Amino acid sequence: MPGSGDRGAAWARWLGTGLLGLFLLPVSLSLEVSVGKATTIYAVNGTEILLPCTFSSCFGFYDLHFWWTYNNSDTSRTILDGIVKNEKSDPKVKFKDDERISLEGSIKEKVNNISILLRNVDFSDTGKYTCFVKNPKENHAGHNATIFLQVVDKLEEVDNTVTLIILAVVGGVIGLLIFIMLVKKFIAFVLKKTQEKKKECLVSSSGNDNTENGLPGSKAEEKPPTKV
Ligand SMILES: *[C@@H]1O[C@H](CO)[C@@H](O)[C@H](O)[C@H]1NC(C)=O
Ligand SMILES: *[C@@H]1O[C@H](CO)[C@@H](O)[C@H](O)[C@H]1NC(C)=O
Ligand SMILES: *[C@@H]1O[C@H](CO)[C@@H](O)[C@H](O)[C@H]1NC(C)=O
Ligand SMILES: *[C@@H]1O[C@H](CO)[C@@H](O)[C@H](O)[C@H]1NC(C)=O
């Protein structure tokens, strides 16, 4: 009866979702904004870089306001600003302060993507990029997530670190294998020596036994007496 099993599973899922929903209720009422796992991204000067940002809202939204700010030690400004009419429409840019910036995100399959692309990055673009999302239904300040952009000459620094780590790990593993092999060889050597010693003892004692028995002598005595 596959039907009853399925229904059981559906029930369990429903119950699970319900309980989880109750548990998460205070959180999911509000928006959640994320820039992903990395808190710092590196870009080479002259190239382009995607500054990621997504948001989620369990209860839907309309006329949602979003914007990006740029922050470094001596300036703080809004670099892009826009709205998302509803869950079925793509985000629309209302303002941006730099031609090199473009909105790359889209609203589809529950992924509300408001990432921006920064072209021809310069060393002066290094700084904090924060994306904000504000649901008009909520009164308090926008939810936000920040990513740090570091513009570098070459990505070698990062590569070197990774390479060094890999080399260190590989070297460590090889070293360990060699060490284990040496230890094994040494133990085998010691065991062999010990066994050889034992064998030697056995051989010599048996030899002693032979001489002590004086077998050859007795044999000679056993020689049949010469007939006269
Ligand atoms: C990046 O900056 C370095 C140092 O200023 C410069 O030599 C190089 O040409 C730049 N690269 C690009 C792609 O602009
Ligand atoms: C940007 O910098 C200003 C002044 O340093 C600070 O008050 C503000 O909180 C910063 N904003 C972000 C998003 O870091
Ligand atoms: C957001 O959109 C950009 C550009 O299309 C894409 O590269 C990125 O992977 C998207 N992010 C997510 C989380 O889907
Ligand atoms: C950004 O969000 C944090 C909580 O995640 C909040 O404490 C902070 O005040 C927000 N920043 C701004 C400028 O709204």
Coordinates of C-alpha atoms and ligand atoms in Angstrom, one line a residue:
M1 CA 0.0 0.0 0.0
P2 CA 2.2 2.9 -1.2
G3 CA -0.7 5.4 -0.6
S4 CA -0.8 5.2 3.2
G5 CA 3.0 5.5 3.4
D6 CA 3.0 8.6 1.3
R7 CA 0.2 10.1 3.3
G8 CA 2.2 9.4 6.5
A9 CA 5.2 11.1 5.1
A10 CA 3.1 14.0 3.9
W11 CA 1.6 14.3 7.4
A12 CA 5.1 14.2 9.0
R13 CA 6.3 16.9 6.6
W14 CA 3.3 19.0 7.2
L15 CA 3.7 18.7 11.0
G16 CA 7.5 19.3 10.6
T17 CA 6.9 22.4 8.5
G18 CA 4.3 23.7 10.9
L19 CA 6.5 23.3 14.0
L20 CA 9.4 24.8 12.2
G21 CA 7.2 27.7 11.1
L22 CA 6.1 28.3 14.6
F23 CA 9.7 28.1 15.8
L24 CA 10.9 30.5 13.1
L25 CA 7.9 32.8 13.1
P26 CA 9.6 35.8 14.8
V27 CA 12.4 35.6 12.3
S28 CA 10.6 34.9 9.1
L29 CA 8.2 37.8 9.6
S30 CA 11.0 40.1 8.6
L31 CA 13.2 40.1 5.5
E32 CA 16.5 38.3 5.4
V33 CA 19.4 39.6 3.4
S34 CA 22.5 37.7 2.4
V35 CA 25.7 38.2 0.5
G36 CA 26.7 34.6 0.7
K37 CA 29.4 32.9 2.6
A38 CA 32.4 35.0 1.7
T39 CA 32.8 38.2 3.7
T40 CA 35.7 39.5 1.6
I41 CA 36.1 39.1 -2.2
Y42 CA 39.1 39.9 -4.2
A43 CA 39.2 41.5 -7.6
V44 CA 42.1 42.4 -9.9
N45 CA 42.2 46.0 -11.0
G46 CA 40.8 46.5 -14.5
T47 CA 38.5 43.4 -14.3
E48 CA 34.8 43.1 -13.4
I49 CA 33.4 41.7 -10.2
L50 CA 30.0 40.6 -9.1
L51 CA 28.9 41.8 -5.7
P52 CA 26.4 39.2 -4.6
C53 CA 23.2 39.9 -2.6
T54 CA 20.0 38.0 -2.2
F55 CA 17.0 38.4 0.1
S56 CA 14.1 36.2 1.1
S57 CA 10.7 36.9 2.5
C58 CA 8.3 34.2 3.5
F59 CA 5.2 36.5 3.4
G60 CA 5.9 38.1 0.1
F61 CA 6.3 41.7 -0.7
Y62 CA 5.3 44.6 -3.0
D63 CA 7.0 47.9 -3.8
L64 CA 10.1 46.7 -2.0
H65 CA 12.9 49.3 -1.8
F66 CA 16.5 48.1 -2.2
W67 CA 19.8 50.0 -2.4
W68 CA 23.5 49.6 -2.2
T69 CA 25.9 51.8 -0.3
Y70 CA 29.7 52.1 -0.6
N71 CA 31.8 52.8 2.5
N72 CA 35.4 53.3 3.1
S73 CA 37.4 55.2 5.7
D74 CA 36.6 58.6 4.2
T75 CA 33.3 58.3 2.3
S76 CA 29.9 56.8 2.5
R77 CA 27.4 57.0 -0.4
T78 CA 24.5 55.3 -2.1
I79 CA 25.7 53.8 -5.3
L80 CA 22.5 52.2 -6.6
D81 CA 18.8 52.4 -5.6
G82 CA 15.7 50.6 -6.9
I83 CA 12.4 48.9 -6.3
V84 CA 10.9 45.5 -6.8
K85 CA 7.2 45.8 -7.5
N86 CA 6.2 42.3 -6.5
E87 CA 7.4 38.7 -6.5
K88 CA 6.7 38.4 -10.3
S89 CA 8.6 41.4 -11.5
D90 CA 12.3 42.0 -11.9
P91 CA 14.0 44.7 -9.8
K92 CA 14.1 48.1 -11.4
V93 CA 17.0 50.6 -11.0
K94 CA 15.9 54.1 -10.2
F95 CA 19.3 55.6 -9.6
K96 CA 23.0 54.7 -9.8
D97 CA 26.0 57.0 -9.3
D98 CA 28.4 55.2 -11.6
E99 CA 28.2 54.0 -15.2
R100 CA 30.4 51.0 -14.3
I101 CA 27.7 49.6 -12.0
S102 CA 24.8 47.5 -13.3
L103 CA 22.2 45.4 -11.6
E104 CA 22.5 41.8 -12.5
G105 CA 19.9 40.2 -10.3
S106 CA 16.5 38.9 -11.0
I107 CA 13.4 37.7 -9.1
K108 CA 12.7 34.1 -10.0
E109 CA 12.0 30.8 -8.3
K110 CA 12.1 32.3 -4.8
V111 CA 15.6 33.7 -5.4
N112 CA 15.4 37.4 -5.0
N113 CA 18.7 38.4 -6.5
I114 CA 19.8 42.0 -6.3
S115 CA 23.5 41.5 -7.1
I116 CA 25.4 44.2 -8.8
L117 CA 28.3 44.0 -11.3
L118 CA 31.1 46.5 -11.0
R119 CA 33.2 46.9 -14.2
N120 CA 36.8 48.1 -14.7
V121 CA 37.5 48.0 -10.9
D122 CA 40.1 50.4 -9.6
F123 CA 42.1 50.3 -6.4
S124 CA 39.9 53.1 -5.1
D125 CA 36.9 50.8 -5.3
T126 CA 38.3 48.8 -2.3
G127 CA 35.8 49.1 0.6
K128 CA 32.6 48.0 2.2
Y129 CA 29.5 47.3 0.0
T130 CA 26.3 47.0 1.8
C131 CA 23.0 46.0 0.2
F132 CA 19.8 47.1 2.0
V133 CA 16.3 45.8 1.6
K134 CA 13.2 47.5 3.0
N135 CA 9.7 46.2 3.0
P136 CA 7.3 49.2 3.1
K137 CA 5.1 47.0 5.4
E138 CA 7.8 47.2 8.0
N139 CA 8.6 50.4 9.8
H140 CA 12.1 49.8 11.0
A141 CA 15.4 50.4 9.1
G142 CA 16.3 48.2 6.2
H143 CA 17.8 44.8 6.6
N144 CA 21.3 44.7 5.3
A145 CA 24.3 42.6 4.5
T146 CA 27.8 43.8 3.9
I147 CA 30.6 42.4 1.7
F148 CA 34.2 43.8 1.6
L149 CA 35.8 44.2 -1.7
Q150 CA 39.6 44.2 -1.9
V151 CA 41.1 45.3 -5.2
V152 CA 44.5 43.8 -5.9
D153 CA 47.2 43.9 -8.5
K154 CA 47.3 40.1 -8.9
L155 CA 45.5 37.3 -7.3
E156 CA 48.8 35.7 -6.6
E157 CA 48.7 36.4 -2.9
V158 CA 45.6 34.3 -2.5
D159 CA 46.9 31.6 -4.9
N160 CA 50.2 31.5 -3.0
T161 CA 48.5 30.9 0.2
V162 CA 46.3 28.1 -1.2
T163 CA 49.4 26.6 -3.0
L164 CA 51.4 26.8 0.2
I165 CA 48.6 25.1 2.2
I166 CA 48.3 22.4 -0.5
L167 CA 52.1 21.9 -0.6
A168 CA 52.3 21.8 3.2
V169 CA 49.5 19.2 3.4
V170 CA 50.9 17.1 0.6
G171 CA 54.4 17.5 2.0
G172 CA 53.1 16.6 5.5
V173 CA 51.3 13.5 4.1
I174 CA 54.4 12.3 2.1
G175 CA 56.6 13.0 5.2
L176 CA 54.2 11.0 7.3
L177 CA 54.2 8.1 4.8
I178 CA 58.0 8.1 4.7
F179 CA 58.1 8.2 8.4
I180 CA 55.7 5.3 8.7
M181 CA 57.6 3.3 6.1
L182 CA 60.9 4.0 8.0
V183 CA 59.3 2.9 11.3
K184 CA 58.0 -0.2 9.6
K185 CA 61.4 -1.0 8.0
F186 CA 63.1 -0.4 11.4
I187 CA 60.6 -2.7 13.2
A188 CA 61.0 -5.3 10.5
F189 CA 64.8 -5.0 10.8
V190 CA 64.7 -5.3 14.6
L191 CA 62.3 -8.3 14.4
K192 CA 64.5 -10.0 11.8
K193 CA 67.6 -9.4 13.9
T194 CA 65.8 -10.8 17.0
Q195 CA 64.6 -13.8 15.0
E196 CA 68.0 -14.3 13.5
K197 CA 69.6 -14.2 17.0
K198 CA 67.0 -16.8 18.2
K199 CA 67.8 -19.0 15.2
E200 CA 71.5 -18.6 15.8
C201 CA 71.0 -19.7 19.4
L202 CA 68.9 -22.6 18.3
V203 CA 71.4 -23.7 15.7
S204 CA 74.4 -23.4 18.0
S205 CA 72.6 -25.2 20.8
S206 CA 71.7 -28.0 18.6
G207 CA 75.2 -28.2 17.3
N208 CA 76.4 -28.3 20.9
D209 CA 73.9 -31.0 21.6
N210 CA 75.5 -33.0 18.7
T211 CA 79.0 -32.6 20.0
E212 CA 77.9 -33.3 23.6
N213 CA 76.2 -36.5 22.5
G214 CA 79.4 -37.4 20.8
L215 CA 77.5 -39.0 18.1
P216 CA 80.4 -39.5 15.7
G217 CA 82.4 -41.2 18.5
S218 CA 79.6 -43.6 19.5
K219 CA 79.1 -44.3 15.8
A220 CA 82.8 -45.2 15.6
E221 CA 82.4 -47.4 18.6
E222 CA 79.4 -49.1 16.9
K223 CA 81.6 -50.2 14.1
P224 CA 81.4 -53.9 13.9
P225 CA 84.4 -55.6 15.4
T226 CA 87.0 -56.7 13.0
K227 CA 86.9 -60.4 12.2
V228 CA 90.1 -62.3 12.7
Ligands
LIG1 C1 46.6 47.1 -12.4 O1 47.5 48.0 -11.7 C2 48.9 47.8 -12.0 C3 49.7 48.6 -11.1 O2 49.2 49.9 -11.0 C4 49.1 48.1 -13.5 O3 50.5 47.8 -13.8 C5 48.3 47.2 -14.3 O4 48.4 47.5 -15.7 C6 46.8 47.3 -13.9 N1 46.0 46.4 -14.6 C7 45.0 46.7 -15.3 C8 44.3 45.5 -16.0 O5 44.5 47.8 -15.4
LIG2 C1 29.7 53.9 6.7 O1 30.6 54.8 7.3 C2 30.0 55.7 8.2 C3 31.0 56.6 8.8 O2 32.3 56.0 8.9 C4 29.3 54.9 9.4 O3 28.6 55.8 10.2 C5 28.3 53.9 8.7 O4 27.6 53.1 9.7 C6 29.0 53.1 7.7 N1 28.0 52.2 7.0 C7 28.1 51.0 6.8 C8 27.1 50.3 6.1 O5 29.1 50.4 7.2
LIG3 C1 22.5 36.4 -9.0 O1 22.6 36.8 -10.3 C2 23.9 36.8 -10.9 C3 23.9 37.3 -12.3 O2 23.0 36.6 -13.1 C4 24.5 35.3 -10.8 O3 25.8 35.3 -11.3 C5 24.4 34.8 -9.4 O4 24.8 33.5 -9.3 C6 23.0 35.0 -8.8 N1 23.0 34.6 -7.4 C7 22.2 33.6 -6.9 C8 22.4 33.3 -5.4 O5 21.4 33.0 -7.6
LIG4 C1 22.3 46.4 9.4 O1 21.8 45.3 10.0 C2 22.2 45.1 11.4 C3 21.6 43.8 11.9 O2 21.9 42.8 11.0 C4 21.7 46.3 12.2 O3 22.2 46.1 13.5 C5 22.3 47.5 11.6 O4 21.8 48.6 12.3 C6 21.9 47.7 10.2 N1 22.6 48.8 9.6 C7 22.0 49.8 9.1 C8 22.8 51.0 8.6 O5 20.7 49.9 9.0

